[in-house]
PDB file of C-alpha atoms in Angstrom:
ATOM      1  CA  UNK X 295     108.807  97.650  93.360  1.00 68.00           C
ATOM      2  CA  UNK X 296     111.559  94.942  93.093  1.00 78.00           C
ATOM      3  CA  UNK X 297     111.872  91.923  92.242  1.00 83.00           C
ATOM      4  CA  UNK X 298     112.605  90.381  95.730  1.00 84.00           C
ATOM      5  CA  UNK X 299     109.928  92.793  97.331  1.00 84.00           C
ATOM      6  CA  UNK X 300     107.316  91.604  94.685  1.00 86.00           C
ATOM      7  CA  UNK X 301     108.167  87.798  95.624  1.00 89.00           C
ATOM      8  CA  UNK X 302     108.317  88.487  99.658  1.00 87.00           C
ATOM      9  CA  UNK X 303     104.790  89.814  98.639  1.00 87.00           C
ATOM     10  CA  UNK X 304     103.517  86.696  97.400  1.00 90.00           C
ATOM     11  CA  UNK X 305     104.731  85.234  99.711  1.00 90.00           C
ATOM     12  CA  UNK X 306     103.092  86.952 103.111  1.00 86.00           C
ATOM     13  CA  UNK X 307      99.703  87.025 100.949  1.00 89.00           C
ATOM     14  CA  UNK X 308      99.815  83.359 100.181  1.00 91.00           C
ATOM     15  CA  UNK X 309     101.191  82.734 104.287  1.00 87.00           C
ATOM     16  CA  UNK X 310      97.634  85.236 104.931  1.00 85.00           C
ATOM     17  CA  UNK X 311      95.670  83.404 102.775  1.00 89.00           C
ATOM     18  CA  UNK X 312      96.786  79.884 104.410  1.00 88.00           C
ATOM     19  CA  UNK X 313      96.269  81.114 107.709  1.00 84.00           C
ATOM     20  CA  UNK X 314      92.885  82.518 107.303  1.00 85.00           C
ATOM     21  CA  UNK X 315      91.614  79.285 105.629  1.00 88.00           C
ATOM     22  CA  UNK X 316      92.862  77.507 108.750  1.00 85.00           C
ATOM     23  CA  UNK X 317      90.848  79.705 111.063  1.00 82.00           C
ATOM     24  CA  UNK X 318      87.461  79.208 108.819  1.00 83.00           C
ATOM     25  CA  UNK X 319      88.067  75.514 109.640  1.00 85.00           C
ATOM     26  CA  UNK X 320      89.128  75.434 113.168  1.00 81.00           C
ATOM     27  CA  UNK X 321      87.038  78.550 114.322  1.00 75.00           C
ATOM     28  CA  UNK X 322      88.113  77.510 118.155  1.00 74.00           C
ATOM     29  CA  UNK X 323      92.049  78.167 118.424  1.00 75.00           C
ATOM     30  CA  UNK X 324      91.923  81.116 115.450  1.00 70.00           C
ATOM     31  CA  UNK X 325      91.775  83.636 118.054  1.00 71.00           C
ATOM     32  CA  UNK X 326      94.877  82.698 119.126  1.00 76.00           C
ATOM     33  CA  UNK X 327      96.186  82.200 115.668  1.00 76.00           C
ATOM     34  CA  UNK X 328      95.139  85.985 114.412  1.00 73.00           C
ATOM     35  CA  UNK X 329      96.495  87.191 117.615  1.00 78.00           C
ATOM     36  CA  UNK X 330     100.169  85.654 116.592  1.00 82.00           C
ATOM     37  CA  UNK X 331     100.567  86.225 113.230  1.00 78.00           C
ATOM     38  CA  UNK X 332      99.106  90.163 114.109  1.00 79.00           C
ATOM     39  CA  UNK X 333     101.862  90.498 117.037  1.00 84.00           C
ATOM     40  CA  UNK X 334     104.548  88.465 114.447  1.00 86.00           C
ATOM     41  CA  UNK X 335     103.820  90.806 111.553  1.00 82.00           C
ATOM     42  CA  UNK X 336     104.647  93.866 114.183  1.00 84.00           C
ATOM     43  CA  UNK X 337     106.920  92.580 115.165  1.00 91.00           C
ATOM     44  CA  UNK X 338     108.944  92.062 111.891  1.00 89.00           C
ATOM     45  CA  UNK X 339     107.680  95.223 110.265  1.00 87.00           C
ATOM     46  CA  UNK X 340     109.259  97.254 113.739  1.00 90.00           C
ATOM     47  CA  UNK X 341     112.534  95.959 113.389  1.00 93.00           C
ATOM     48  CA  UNK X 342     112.286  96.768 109.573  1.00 89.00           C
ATOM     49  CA  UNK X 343     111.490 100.706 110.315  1.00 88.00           C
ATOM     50  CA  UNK X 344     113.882 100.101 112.933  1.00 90.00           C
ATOM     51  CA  UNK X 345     117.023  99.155 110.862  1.00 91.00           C
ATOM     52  CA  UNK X 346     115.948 101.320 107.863  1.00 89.00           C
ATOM     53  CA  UNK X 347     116.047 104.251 110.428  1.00 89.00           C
ATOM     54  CA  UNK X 348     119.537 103.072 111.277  1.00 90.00           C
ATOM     55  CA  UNK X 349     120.737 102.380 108.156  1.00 89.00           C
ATOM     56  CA  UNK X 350     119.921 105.302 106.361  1.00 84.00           C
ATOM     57  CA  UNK X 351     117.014 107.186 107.619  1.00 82.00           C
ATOM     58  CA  UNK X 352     118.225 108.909 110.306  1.00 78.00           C
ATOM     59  CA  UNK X 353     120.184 110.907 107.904  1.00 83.00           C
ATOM     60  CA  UNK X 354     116.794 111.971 105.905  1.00 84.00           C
ATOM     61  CA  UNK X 355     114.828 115.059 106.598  1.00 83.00           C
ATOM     62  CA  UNK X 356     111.999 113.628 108.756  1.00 80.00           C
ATOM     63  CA  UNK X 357     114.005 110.350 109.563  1.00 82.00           C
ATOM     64  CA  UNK X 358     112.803 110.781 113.330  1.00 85.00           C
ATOM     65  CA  UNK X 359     108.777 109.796 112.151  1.00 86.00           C
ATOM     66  CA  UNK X 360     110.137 106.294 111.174  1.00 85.00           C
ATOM     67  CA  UNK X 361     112.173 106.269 114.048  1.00 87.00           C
ATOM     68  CA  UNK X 362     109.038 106.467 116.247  1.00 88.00           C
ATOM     69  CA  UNK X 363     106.598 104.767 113.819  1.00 87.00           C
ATOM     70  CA  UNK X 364     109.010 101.978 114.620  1.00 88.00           C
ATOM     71  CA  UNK X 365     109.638 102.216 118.260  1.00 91.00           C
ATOM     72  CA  UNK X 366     105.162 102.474 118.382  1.00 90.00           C
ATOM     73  CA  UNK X 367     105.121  98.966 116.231  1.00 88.00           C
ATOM     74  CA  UNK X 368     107.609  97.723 118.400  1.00 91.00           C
ATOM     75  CA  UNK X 369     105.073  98.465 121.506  1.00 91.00           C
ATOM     76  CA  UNK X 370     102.123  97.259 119.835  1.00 86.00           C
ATOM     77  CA  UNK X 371     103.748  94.240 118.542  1.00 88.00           C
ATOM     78  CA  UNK X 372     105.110  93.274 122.329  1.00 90.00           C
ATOM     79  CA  UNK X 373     101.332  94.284 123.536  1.00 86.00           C
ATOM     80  CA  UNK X 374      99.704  92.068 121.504  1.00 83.00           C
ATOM     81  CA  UNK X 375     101.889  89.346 121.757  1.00 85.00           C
ATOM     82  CA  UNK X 376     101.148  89.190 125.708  1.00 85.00           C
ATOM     83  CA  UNK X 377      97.646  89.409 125.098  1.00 78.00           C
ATOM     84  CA  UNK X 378      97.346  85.541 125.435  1.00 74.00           C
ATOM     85  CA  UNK X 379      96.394  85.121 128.937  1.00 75.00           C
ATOM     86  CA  UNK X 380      93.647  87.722 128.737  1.00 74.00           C
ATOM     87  CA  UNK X 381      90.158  86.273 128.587  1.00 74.00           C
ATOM     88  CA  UNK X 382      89.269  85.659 124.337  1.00 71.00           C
ATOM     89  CA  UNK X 383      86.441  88.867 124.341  1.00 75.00           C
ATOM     90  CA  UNK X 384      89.371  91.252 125.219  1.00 78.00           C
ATOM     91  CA  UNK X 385      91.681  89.799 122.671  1.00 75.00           C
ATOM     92  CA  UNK X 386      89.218  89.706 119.871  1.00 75.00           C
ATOM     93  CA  UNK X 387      87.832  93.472 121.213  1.00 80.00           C
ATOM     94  CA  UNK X 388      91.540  94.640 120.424  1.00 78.00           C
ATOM     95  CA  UNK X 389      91.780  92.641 117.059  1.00 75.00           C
ATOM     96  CA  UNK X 390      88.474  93.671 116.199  1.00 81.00           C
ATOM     97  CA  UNK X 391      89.439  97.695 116.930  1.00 84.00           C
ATOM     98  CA  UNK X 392      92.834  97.182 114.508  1.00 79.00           C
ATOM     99  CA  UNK X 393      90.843  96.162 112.013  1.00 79.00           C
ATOM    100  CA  UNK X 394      88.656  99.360 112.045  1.00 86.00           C
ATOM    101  CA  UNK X 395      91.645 101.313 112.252  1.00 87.00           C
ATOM    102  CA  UNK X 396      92.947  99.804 109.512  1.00 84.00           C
ATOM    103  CA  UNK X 397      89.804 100.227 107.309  1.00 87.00           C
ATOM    104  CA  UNK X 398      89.497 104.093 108.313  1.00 90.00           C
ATOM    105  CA  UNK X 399      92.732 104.842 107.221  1.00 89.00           C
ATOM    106  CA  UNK X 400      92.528 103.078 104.181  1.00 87.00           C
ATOM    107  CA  UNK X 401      89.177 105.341 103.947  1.00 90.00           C
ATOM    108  CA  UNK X 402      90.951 108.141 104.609  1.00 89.00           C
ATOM    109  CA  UNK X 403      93.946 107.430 101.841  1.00 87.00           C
ATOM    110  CA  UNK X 404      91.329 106.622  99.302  1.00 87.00           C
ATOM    111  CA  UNK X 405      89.348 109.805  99.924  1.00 88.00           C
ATOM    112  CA  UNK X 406      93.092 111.837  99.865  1.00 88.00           C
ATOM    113  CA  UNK X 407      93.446 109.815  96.642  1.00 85.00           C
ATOM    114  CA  UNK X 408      90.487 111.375  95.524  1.00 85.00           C
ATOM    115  CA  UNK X 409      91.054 115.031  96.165  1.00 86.00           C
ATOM    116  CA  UNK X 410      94.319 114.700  93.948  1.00 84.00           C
ATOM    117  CA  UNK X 411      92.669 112.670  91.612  1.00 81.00           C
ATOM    118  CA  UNK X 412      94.622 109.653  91.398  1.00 77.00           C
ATOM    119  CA  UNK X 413      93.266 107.420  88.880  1.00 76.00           C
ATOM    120  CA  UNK X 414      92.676 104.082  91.253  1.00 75.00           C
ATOM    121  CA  UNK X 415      91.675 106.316  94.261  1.00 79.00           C
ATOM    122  CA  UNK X 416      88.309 104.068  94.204  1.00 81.00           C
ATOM    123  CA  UNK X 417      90.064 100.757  95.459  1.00 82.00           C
ATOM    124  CA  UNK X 418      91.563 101.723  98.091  1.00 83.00           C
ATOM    125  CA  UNK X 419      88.312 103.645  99.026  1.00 87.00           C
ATOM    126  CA  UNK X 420      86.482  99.951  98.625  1.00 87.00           C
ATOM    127  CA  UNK X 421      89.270  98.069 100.488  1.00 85.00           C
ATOM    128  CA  UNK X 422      88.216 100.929 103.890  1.00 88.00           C
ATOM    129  CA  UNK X 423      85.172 100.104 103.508  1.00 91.00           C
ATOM    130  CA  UNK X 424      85.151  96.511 103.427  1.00 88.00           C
ATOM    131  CA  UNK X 425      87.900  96.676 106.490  1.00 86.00           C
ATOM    132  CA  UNK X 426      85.257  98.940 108.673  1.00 90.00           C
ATOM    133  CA  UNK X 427      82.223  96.620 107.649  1.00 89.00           C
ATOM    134  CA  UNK X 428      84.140  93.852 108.691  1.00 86.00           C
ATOM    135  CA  UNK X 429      84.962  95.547 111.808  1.00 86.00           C
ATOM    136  CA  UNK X 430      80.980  96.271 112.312  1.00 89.00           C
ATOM    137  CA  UNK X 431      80.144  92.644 111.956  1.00 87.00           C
ATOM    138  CA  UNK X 432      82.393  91.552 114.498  1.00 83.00           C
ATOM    139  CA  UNK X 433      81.225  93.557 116.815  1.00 85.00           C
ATOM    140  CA  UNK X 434      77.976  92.518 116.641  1.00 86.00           C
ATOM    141  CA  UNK X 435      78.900  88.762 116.387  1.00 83.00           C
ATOM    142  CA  UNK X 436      81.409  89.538 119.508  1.00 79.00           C
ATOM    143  CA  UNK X 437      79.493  86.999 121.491  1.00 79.00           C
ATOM    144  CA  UNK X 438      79.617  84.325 119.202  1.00 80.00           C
ATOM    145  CA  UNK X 439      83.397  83.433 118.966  1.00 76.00           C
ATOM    146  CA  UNK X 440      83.079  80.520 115.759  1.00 78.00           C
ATOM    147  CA  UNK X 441      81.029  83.259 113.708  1.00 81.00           C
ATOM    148  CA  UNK X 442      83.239  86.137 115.025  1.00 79.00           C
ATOM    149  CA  UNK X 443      86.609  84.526 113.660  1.00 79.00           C
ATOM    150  CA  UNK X 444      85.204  83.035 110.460  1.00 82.00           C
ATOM    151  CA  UNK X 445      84.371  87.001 109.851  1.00 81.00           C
ATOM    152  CA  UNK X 446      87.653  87.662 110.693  1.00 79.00           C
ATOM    153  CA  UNK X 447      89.125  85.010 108.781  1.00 82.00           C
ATOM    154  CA  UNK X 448      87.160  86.556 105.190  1.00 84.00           C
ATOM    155  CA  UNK X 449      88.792  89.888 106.171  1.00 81.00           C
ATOM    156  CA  UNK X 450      92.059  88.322 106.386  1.00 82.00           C
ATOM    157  CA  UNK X 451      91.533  86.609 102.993  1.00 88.00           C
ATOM    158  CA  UNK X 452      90.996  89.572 101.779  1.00 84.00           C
ATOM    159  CA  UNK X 453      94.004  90.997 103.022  1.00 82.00           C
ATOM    160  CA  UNK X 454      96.013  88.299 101.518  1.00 87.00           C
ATOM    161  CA  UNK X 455      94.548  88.552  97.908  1.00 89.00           C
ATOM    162  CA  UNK X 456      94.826  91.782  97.743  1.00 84.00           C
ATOM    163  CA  UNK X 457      98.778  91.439  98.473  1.00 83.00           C
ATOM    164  CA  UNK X 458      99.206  88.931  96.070  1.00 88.00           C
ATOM    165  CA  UNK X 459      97.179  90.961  93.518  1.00 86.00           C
ATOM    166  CA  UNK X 460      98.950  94.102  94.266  1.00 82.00           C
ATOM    167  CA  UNK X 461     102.844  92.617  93.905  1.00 83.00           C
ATOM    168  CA  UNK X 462     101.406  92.349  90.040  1.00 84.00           C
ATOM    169  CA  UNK X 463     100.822  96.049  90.073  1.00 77.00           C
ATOM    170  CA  UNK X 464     103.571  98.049  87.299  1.00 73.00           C
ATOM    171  CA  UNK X 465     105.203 100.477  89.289  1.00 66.00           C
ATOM    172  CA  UNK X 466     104.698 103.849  88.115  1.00 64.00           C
ATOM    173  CA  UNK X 467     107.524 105.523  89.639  1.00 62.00           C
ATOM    174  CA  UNK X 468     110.466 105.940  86.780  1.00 58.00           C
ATOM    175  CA  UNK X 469     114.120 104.322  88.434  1.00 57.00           C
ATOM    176  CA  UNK X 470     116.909 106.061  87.422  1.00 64.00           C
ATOM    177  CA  UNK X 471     119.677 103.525  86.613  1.00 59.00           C
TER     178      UNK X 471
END
């Protein structure tokens, strides 16, 4: 990893970390708050597939997947975006269900991790797990909207520690210079 990618990696885990403290203490407008900086970071990370396709992936053998990985963030990130004037159980049911997503696939990676036993396959594993529990509490504080975002909020904390802790990973991938 670079330099400049390590640093924009602080810097969206410190932004996450900021955020989700400001939803623990105003647990009434954080709904709206994780539904913009979900839609935001969609938003930005489609136009990033989106010019790397452009730029030089469209000339790669299987170029076309980021093509369309970026063309379905694009979608998702104009969905949820427009999810404002919907009624708070619907957006939190949809930020609730990314969240899941999120923690099975990190399941999934860390159990693929496993097979080809990769020596840190267990914290990504962890990571899922926490992501699905998450998920699971949410769902059954749904009705409760202060308790349901301050879960939310813990997750996101979460999410933004482990970015800043991961930028201070070593790469293990040799650069040929």
């Amino acid at each position: 990893m670079s330099v400049g990618k390590r640093i924009v990696k602080i810097i969206v885990g410190v932004v996450v970390v900021v955020l989700a403290i400001l939803m623990i203490l105003q647990p009434d407008w954080g709904y709206v708050l994780i539904n913009a900086v979900l839609g935001i970071a969609l938003l930005v990370s489609a136009i990033g597939s989106l010019i790397y396709y452009f730029r030089l992936a469209r000339h790669m053998v299987g170029g076309r997947s980021t093509l369309f990985s970026g063309l379905i963030q694009l979608d998702l990130a104009v969905f949820t975006l427009t999810l404002t004037d919907l009624p708070k159980i619907f957006l939190m049911i949809y930020l609730v269900s990314v969240f899941g997503v999120t923690g099975v696939l990190r399941l999934a990676r860390g159990l693929e991790a496993r097979s080809r036993k990769a020596p840190a396959w267990y914290w990504s594993f962890l990571s899922g797990l926490f992501y699905v529990l998450i998920a699971f509490l949410c769902t059954i504080f749904i009705s409760n909207n202060a308790i349901m975002v301050t879960i939310f909020s813990v997750g996101m904390l979460f999410m933004g520690v482990g970015n800043i802790v991961s930028s201070f990973y070593r790469s293990k991938i040799v650069y040929v210079q």
